[in-house]
Amino acid sequence: MTDTKKTVYTFGSKKAQGNAQMKDLLGGKGANLCEMNLLGMPVPPGFTISTEMCALYSAGGRSIVLNRIKDEVQTAITEMESQMGNLFGSNTEPLLVSVRSGSRASMPGMMDTILNLGLNDKSAEGLANKTGNPRFVWDSYRRFIQMYSEVVLHIKPLNREAKNPFEEIIEELKKVKNIKLDNEFTAEDLKEIVYLFKSMVKKVSGTDFPSDPWEQLWGAITAVFDSWMNERAVYYRQLNNIPEDWGTAVNVQAMVFGNMGINSATGVAFTRDASTGENIFNGEYLINAQGEDVVAGIRTPQQISLEGSKRWATSAGVSEDERFEKFPSLEETMPKIFKELQDIGLRLEEHYRDMQDIEFTIQEGQLWMLQTRNGKRTGAAMVKMSVEMFEEGILTEKEALLRVQPERLDELLHPVFEKNNLEKAVVLGQGLPASPGAASGQIVFFAEDAVKWAEEGKTVVLVRLETSPEDLKGMVAAQGILTARGGMTSHAAVVARGMGKCCVSGAESFRINYKTRTLKCGDIELKEGDWISLDGSTGKIYKGQITTTAATLSGDFDALMNMTDNHATMKVRTNADTPQDAEAARRFGAQGIGLCRTEHMFFEGDKIKAVREMILAEDKVGRNAALAKLLPMQRQDLEGILWAMEGLPVTIRLLDPPLHEFVPHEEASQKEMAEEMDISVAVLQEKIRTMHESNPMLGHRGCRLGNTYPEISEMQTRAIIEAALNLKKAAIKTFPEIMIPLTGTPAEMEMQKKIVNKTAEQVFREYGQRIDYKVGTMIEVPRAALVADKIARSAEFFSFGTNDLTQMTFGYSRDDTGKFLPFYLENGILENDPFQVLDQKGVGQLMKMAAAKGLSERPDLKLGICGEHGGDPSSIEFCHSIGIDYVSCSPFRVPIARLAAAQAAIKNHKQIESESFNSQPELLEI
Amino acid sequence: MTDTKKTVYTFGSKKAQGNAQMKDLLGGKGANLCEMNLLGMPVPPGFTISTEMCALYSAGGRSIVLNRIKDEVQTAITEMESQMGNLFGSNTEPLLVSVRSGSRASMPGMMDTILNLGLNDKSAEGLANKTGNPRFVWDSYRRFIQMYSEVVLHIKPLNREAKNPFEEIIEELKKVKNIKLDNEFTAEDLKEIVYLFKSMVKKVSGTDFPSDPWEQLWGAITAVFDSWMNERAVYYRQLNNIPEDWGTAVNVQAMVFGNMGINSATGVAFTRDASTGENIFNGEYLINAQGEDVVAGIRTPQQISLEGSKRWATSAGVSEDERFEKFPSLEETMPKIFKELQDIGLRLEEHYRDMQDIEFTIQEGQLWMLQTRNGKRTGAAMVKMSVEMFEEGILTEKEALLRVQPERLDELLHPVFEKNNLEKAVVLGQGLPASPGAASGQIVFFAEDAVKWAEEGKTVVLVRLETSPEDLKGMVAAQGILTARGGMTSHAAVVARGMGKCCVSGAESFRINYKTRTLKCGDIELKEGDWISLDGSTGKIYKGQITTTAATLSGDFDALMNMTDNHATMKVRTNADTPQDAEAARRFGAQGIGLCRTEHMFFEGDKIKAVREMILAEDKVGRNAALAKLLPMQRQDLEGILWAMEGLPVTIRLLDPPLHEFVPHEEASQKEMAEEMDISVAVLQEKIRTMHESNPMLGHRGCRLGNTYPEISEMQTRAIIEAALNLKKAAIKTFPEIMIPLTGTPAEMEMQKKIVNKTAEQVFREYGQRIDYKVGTMIEVPRAALVADKIARSAEFFSFGTNDLTQMTFGYSRDDTGKFLPFYLENGILENDPFQVLDQKGVGQLMKMAAAKGLSERPDLKLGICGEHGGDPSSIEFCHSIGIDYVSCSPFRVPIARLAAAQAAIKNHKQIESESFNSQPELLEI
């Protein structure tokens, strides 16, 4: 029995056997070529071999696939011949074809393409005669031989040092002919190159270059299938989560040529402005050129619209006369074709309900469409287009929301470097893009200097090996932060993101010398005061000053954010430790604070002194004395934050880090502290020695502190409750939620809750007033997730601390992943950095378990997430799926989270409705 | 409606309303008193108030309980009166009673007891007349007043410093009377004391001491119920996992007196020797004495058997004449009663099928039984009795196995201090009992010195702040190891247990000064060369030298071990890194190696140099050169181990610790190393600096090393396979199992497996020979448990690394738990140290999940455990319950594990069979 299922789908002359819905089977390119035919648009005829044949090829091999498709391909070629009026393999009027890959998801440049297939010595002569353009024909032929030899016959340089054998031949002939550029070759020269190429190929491969067009075609088809598994394609798929079994289709299409004279042209058009999102038809073209030439940048491309052309001339400093003479628009040179192209563009946009990126060729006055696809765009454009298309009635609100990639909103929220300046700048090196934005400033190496210099009116960048909470003030004062160590979730990275401040972390190749106050990157040495610039979105570090442009939020942005509220079911809170952060987040639409880290308030001025007194205290009496000093300061800070969040819930976490984080580790600072505390350095150092921990991440911290030193929890609870009661006097409503960190056993939670409730009742009695408050816990220790039902007996809410939960579930210290995590990501051991994208299979499994167990014990348990993942769209979608009530993230990620939450709700709803929105999968490609 | 359920159970005159099966209702004491009656033994009559009334008392209070039991108690008292021939409350012939607690589990000394209840001024006079022994009566009366006042009326010292008011009165009277000892008081003196006591009670409590025996009785009963909830009882229950809702019973029993003259006596007897286990009836007694006197040690107790008496005289240096005169045996003084007692003892042992601990009183020539219970015994006795009782047909093999507490075998395996010397020794301090045994030696502070001194023939104890793998040789050379830091699973503890060497860790109060080579403990300072002694079973540290006696294993021990093989379904392997360890474990019956840590081989001589060369290598070429030097050394070591385990499986773990563990951290050693490696100290220190990790536990180690430096895994695999092939040539069968450490993702395992298999195939080709081997992984990262099904696709076995799994599941660094774990254990936040006893609820949940997931993917997956818990009996039982195939533990725990494995199998089986073995719950008490 033979499988009689169709394997080849033809298109041409406004007919097609496929359509845009069939991307899985025909790939994006093939499906859209069919669709354009069905829309009655001019498309060179051709056919698509289905992606199913790619799977068959992988499993069964060459001959099985060729047997399977042979008849259908031959029939399809015959159809193309009749439409194009020439013959495949003819010596006089040959049909030339392109063979291109095209998978479901766009994988630009990853797989192989072969153009001008069908040429051989005889047909080249015939075509030269027919076109009267032998130079073009021999040039096409030699290009075909090189492309085919490389892709199908695998004739490549032997190693990295070796020259490309084809380039070598060309270089030699240039010497002989004493010319410099390829386009100085005559037709005869190119013919000689063809001869030399073929001889070389025979010498290397042992056989003649195939002159039979059919043999060429079968070779090219199988080469495209092969390219699905080439190294860079496999890597790209890993990087972009594209399944291997999708496979690629093969598109065989009649060649059309934009280089057949002044009536020919080739170009690219966009239905809207990909940079700003404006609804303006635009693009570039070149007369008498092939597609490659537009990309290659040898000639300056011309604008297709007159308006665009004029704008271009202004910015490029070209006079109107020069512009009209040398760089006229398509609207001027071929007005009728421009109109036709614009009409097609608008129809395609309306049809696909998205901005289109179109490739076209004009061959001797006739317009041909070669490709259409949803266009890539900037974040700003994404927002503008979505909002406008919704207003124009093209998209529904849900569709408009789904059309914006949440991550891309980042581009709107942070300053960026001016493009022109950036291009000239010297790149010093590369770090991790820890916190987006652009910053330029003078180098300082110490937090105190950052503060001092900033007070003097200087703009500074703080450069450190790594930062610690002691550096907080300096980080506030600096424009940006650069660290040589630490990952995406290092102290510097986390704090900077919280502030919306640019940060590049883990620039491992940089050598920082605190003594000489210098920074070395390769051979370049910078000293204190020198200018440096950081791009926190790319991780690039530049020498010198680069001007930045500030972020401005458009009305479209506000409109989009308003839309999110109509759909999101999860709330979005923020992680904020200061009234300023809280206010910033509230402006972005935060609906509360999900994580207020009390320890971050401990580093300023008198507070750190009192904290250190507490740490050095020999007993509870001494600790209580120090805590009594801290109480009013802590209460005042909390009043500010609770006030800033008036009417909204504020989750306040009790002290979390190990106490040794509050004492200095450098000898100079230790001396200073000893003096201030009026003790000997030796005594202080002995104390610090006894506090040392081998693995502080897993040490004496979180509720382990609060339980062994209950007086700390008591003071903090008192500060919270007193702050809320003081605000109540001023008629300010607050909803404090007290959060216990690092709970691992039900008894730990129970003990902390007792301390909190007892203290609160005490304060209520003193004030003669009550307020409502909740007591809950972080779920950040794996064991807490495993016994979450028991913990829920005393916890009124859970907040998933996915940073620590990820550290402990994987057994990764986020400060120490530098030595293997990059390798793991490159080699596909991990799909994503689990500190950025939630590991749903492992960590997520624990979260799901904890949520279910917690709700089984306490049905009204409130569930939140306050780890870094609370600002990551895919993680937010997962949170929605397991029933989380709110996500919490740094202020500048609130808009992203709001959009992601709305999308999660819409997608979840969509799964229940039918799949009506077809261009959705394309979102992946943008 | 009234609840008519019985609440009081009477016994006496060979009748009883209860029996030994009713321990839950009547407590151990009450049930056994009933049982002895039913067996026709002479027991003073009495009754037991059921444990249910304790629960009712806790819930409903005093009056509800008294109402409920009143009638039944009165009826029971009447019954006692008729049997004893006297009257409760009579002035002339009063019935006196004791009121004692008695719960299901023995809680010695935890609850309150009242004796001689029923006395008042009038009945005391009457009784004095009747017995003609006023001194005895007034002495009993004053004791009763003190006991009753303290227990029921709560008249106690006001604070710790204050004197006991009763003792104060006695002291004062002694001064007045100018006497020194209590027994110098005359009857009149005692009568005065009674008067003074009662006055003081009235003054303090405001009311008269109750003279109504009924009021006394109700007060005593409720006081016993109260004592169930007293602080020390609650603490004891927490410590011993006794549920609160079990409650206590109350036993009211007619008093009998052993102090009524030379025809009276009191004593304790054991049916077998509790120390050696020998089948010899033995015990002690005193003529004309009360029970307290035997315990108080004022008079020297006499032996009950003649043989025992003679043995005692020999060891105490007492001549036969003196013995016969002053310390005759009961067998001699009251031969008939001795015979009666011995018969009863034998009957009880036969009846309870266990060694009995009996209390008896002889009142004027009549023997009364006051208590029988299963006797406590030493580990050696436990083994001997079990084996002999099986041989005697008293116990089945299963019962005999269940009768031995696995932990107690430890006593048989390690040397102990000679008791006499120990009593004289000065205790320096207390550490953790990290590795059992006793050691005496001269103090050395450095591993090199330990080696040197040992070579010179000295016996040394290595004293360190903490040990690291660099100290290994020194640990081998030392008799014992003492560290000031680190817990039960610190490096020192783990390695010492592996060697079966005595170790005390975490002696936090000790100050070690490496520079001055001194050790300070309080005011005592010891220096290098001074003698010190360690008890690794108790954690006690002694000054000076104490002689030890070596462990000797008896034939009974072997017999017991052989029995285990008839029942255990889990196999027992050992953790061993040297042929010596492997051989030791094999002698103890290990059935393979479950964990061979390859890194432990890296610290000796040339090996450490090659390892360091590898670490310092700039690139793969350099690393390969160093690895090539390591290969033959590693292969040779492995040949030794594989040979020692000929015919048995050997699980070899690839390199696990972070590489920085192999470089020195002290400056002096760094200088030495730099010299040896021929590099500058600065370069070395810079390298060490770049290797530094914030949390090494969660850093670049395990398969993260093996994947980023595949050449290390390749070398190790080659060493393993070559070793096995070399042994194959010598016809030695080996079964290597290659174990990948720290797997967290399926891809990590897959990548390591590929490296292993590829290398193995390469070696097979080179040798032209093959061997069988397996590749599997540790499950020690929480995520590995969560995705165990995926990991099982490439892993042929799992071995639970419960040390690290516990660290990561709890988020505890075992090196850093000192600051909160003791507090957590004391305050009941944790029931057990999770590094010693497997946390079944958390870590165990992950293990169960991993086992099920793994088996679902690979039904023949082999499951083992190689963490410390592999040697802990309760953890072993859990392992059995989740289907683990083998446990692996340090050589000296192999016997314990074998017994625990057998018990787990028997218990598991028993749950399916009926509950026929009633004395089982008593095992808890031993």
Coordinates of C-alpha atoms in Angstrom, one line a residue, chain B residues 660-782:
Chain B
H660 CA 39.1 25.1 45.5
E661 CA 38.9 22.4 48.2
F662 CA 42.2 21.1 46.8
V663 CA 44.2 24.2 47.3
P664 CA 45.4 25.5 50.7
H665 CA 43.7 28.4 52.4
E666 CA 46.4 29.3 54.9
E667 CA 49.1 31.5 53.7
A668 CA 52.0 29.3 54.9
S669 CA 50.6 26.4 53.0
Q670 CA 50.0 28.6 49.9
K671 CA 53.7 29.6 50.0
E672 CA 54.7 26.0 50.2
M673 CA 52.4 25.1 47.3
A674 CA 53.6 28.0 45.2
E675 CA 57.2 26.8 45.6
E676 CA 56.3 23.3 44.8
M677 CA 54.4 24.3 41.7
D678 CA 57.1 26.8 40.7
I679 CA 54.8 29.8 40.5
S680 CA 54.7 33.0 42.4
V681 CA 52.5 33.3 45.5
A682 CA 50.7 36.2 44.0
V683 CA 49.7 34.2 40.9
L684 CA 48.6 31.4 43.1
Q685 CA 46.6 33.7 45.4
E686 CA 45.0 35.4 42.4
K687 CA 44.0 32.0 41.1
I688 CA 42.5 31.0 44.5
R689 CA 40.7 34.4 44.6
T690 CA 39.0 33.7 41.2
M691 CA 38.0 30.2 42.5
H692 CA 36.4 31.7 45.6
E693 CA 32.7 31.0 45.9
S694 CA 30.1 32.6 48.2
N695 CA 28.3 29.4 48.9
P696 CA 30.5 26.5 47.8
M697 CA 27.8 24.0 48.7
L698 CA 25.8 25.4 45.8
G699 CA 28.6 26.1 43.5
H700 CA 30.8 24.7 40.8
R701 CA 31.0 21.1 41.8
G702 CA 29.6 17.6 41.1
C703 CA 28.6 17.0 37.5
R704 CA 28.8 20.7 36.9
L705 CA 32.6 20.1 37.0
G706 CA 32.4 16.9 35.0
N707 CA 30.4 18.7 32.3
T708 CA 32.4 21.8 32.1
Y709 CA 35.7 19.9 32.3
P710 CA 34.7 16.6 30.5
E711 CA 38.3 15.6 30.5
I712 CA 38.1 14.9 34.3
S713 CA 35.2 12.6 33.8
E714 CA 37.0 10.9 31.0
M715 CA 40.1 10.3 33.1
Q716 CA 38.1 8.9 36.0
T717 CA 36.0 6.7 33.7
R718 CA 39.2 5.4 32.1
A719 CA 40.7 4.7 35.5
I720 CA 37.7 2.7 36.6
I721 CA 37.3 0.7 33.4
E722 CA 41.0 0.0 33.1
A723 CA 41.2 -1.1 36.7
A724 CA 38.3 -3.5 36.2
L725 CA 39.8 -4.9 33.0
N726 CA 43.2 -5.4 34.7
L727 CA 41.5 -7.3 37.4
K728 CA 39.6 -9.4 34.9
K729 CA 42.9 -10.5 33.5
A730 CA 43.7 -11.9 36.9
A731 CA 40.2 -13.6 36.9
I732 CA 38.9 -11.3 39.5
K733 CA 35.2 -10.4 39.0
T734 CA 34.2 -6.8 39.5
F735 CA 31.0 -4.9 39.1
P736 CA 31.7 -1.2 38.9
E737 CA 28.8 1.3 39.0
I738 CA 29.8 4.8 37.9
M739 CA 27.9 7.4 39.8
I740 CA 27.3 11.0 38.6
P741 CA 27.1 13.5 41.5
L742 CA 24.8 16.5 41.9
T743 CA 22.6 15.9 38.9
G744 CA 19.7 18.4 38.7
T745 CA 18.5 18.2 35.1
P746 CA 18.1 15.2 32.8
A747 CA 20.5 16.8 30.3
E748 CA 23.3 16.9 32.8
M749 CA 23.0 13.2 33.4
E750 CA 22.7 12.5 29.7
M751 CA 25.8 14.5 28.9
Q752 CA 27.8 12.7 31.6
K753 CA 26.6 9.4 30.5
K754 CA 27.7 10.0 27.0
I755 CA 31.2 10.9 28.2
V756 CA 31.3 7.8 30.3
N757 CA 30.1 5.4 27.7
K758 CA 32.3 6.9 25.0
T759 CA 35.3 6.6 27.1
A760 CA 34.5 3.1 28.2
E761 CA 34.0 1.9 24.6
Q762 CA 37.4 3.5 23.7
V763 CA 39.1 1.5 26.5
F764 CA 37.3 -1.7 25.5
R765 CA 38.6 -1.3 22.0
E766 CA 42.1 -0.7 23.4
Y767 CA 42.0 -3.8 25.6
G768 CA 40.0 -5.9 23.2
Q769 CA 37.9 -6.9 26.2
R770 CA 34.7 -5.8 27.8
I771 CA 33.3 -5.7 31.3
D772 CA 29.8 -4.9 32.5
Y773 CA 29.3 -1.6 34.3
K774 CA 26.3 0.6 35.1
V775 CA 25.9 4.4 35.0
G776 CA 23.6 6.1 37.5
T777 CA 23.3 9.2 39.6
M778 CA 23.0 10.6 43.0
I779 CA 19.6 12.1 43.8
E780 CA 20.7 14.9 46.1
V781 CA 19.4 18.1 44.5
P782 CA 15.7 18.6 45.1

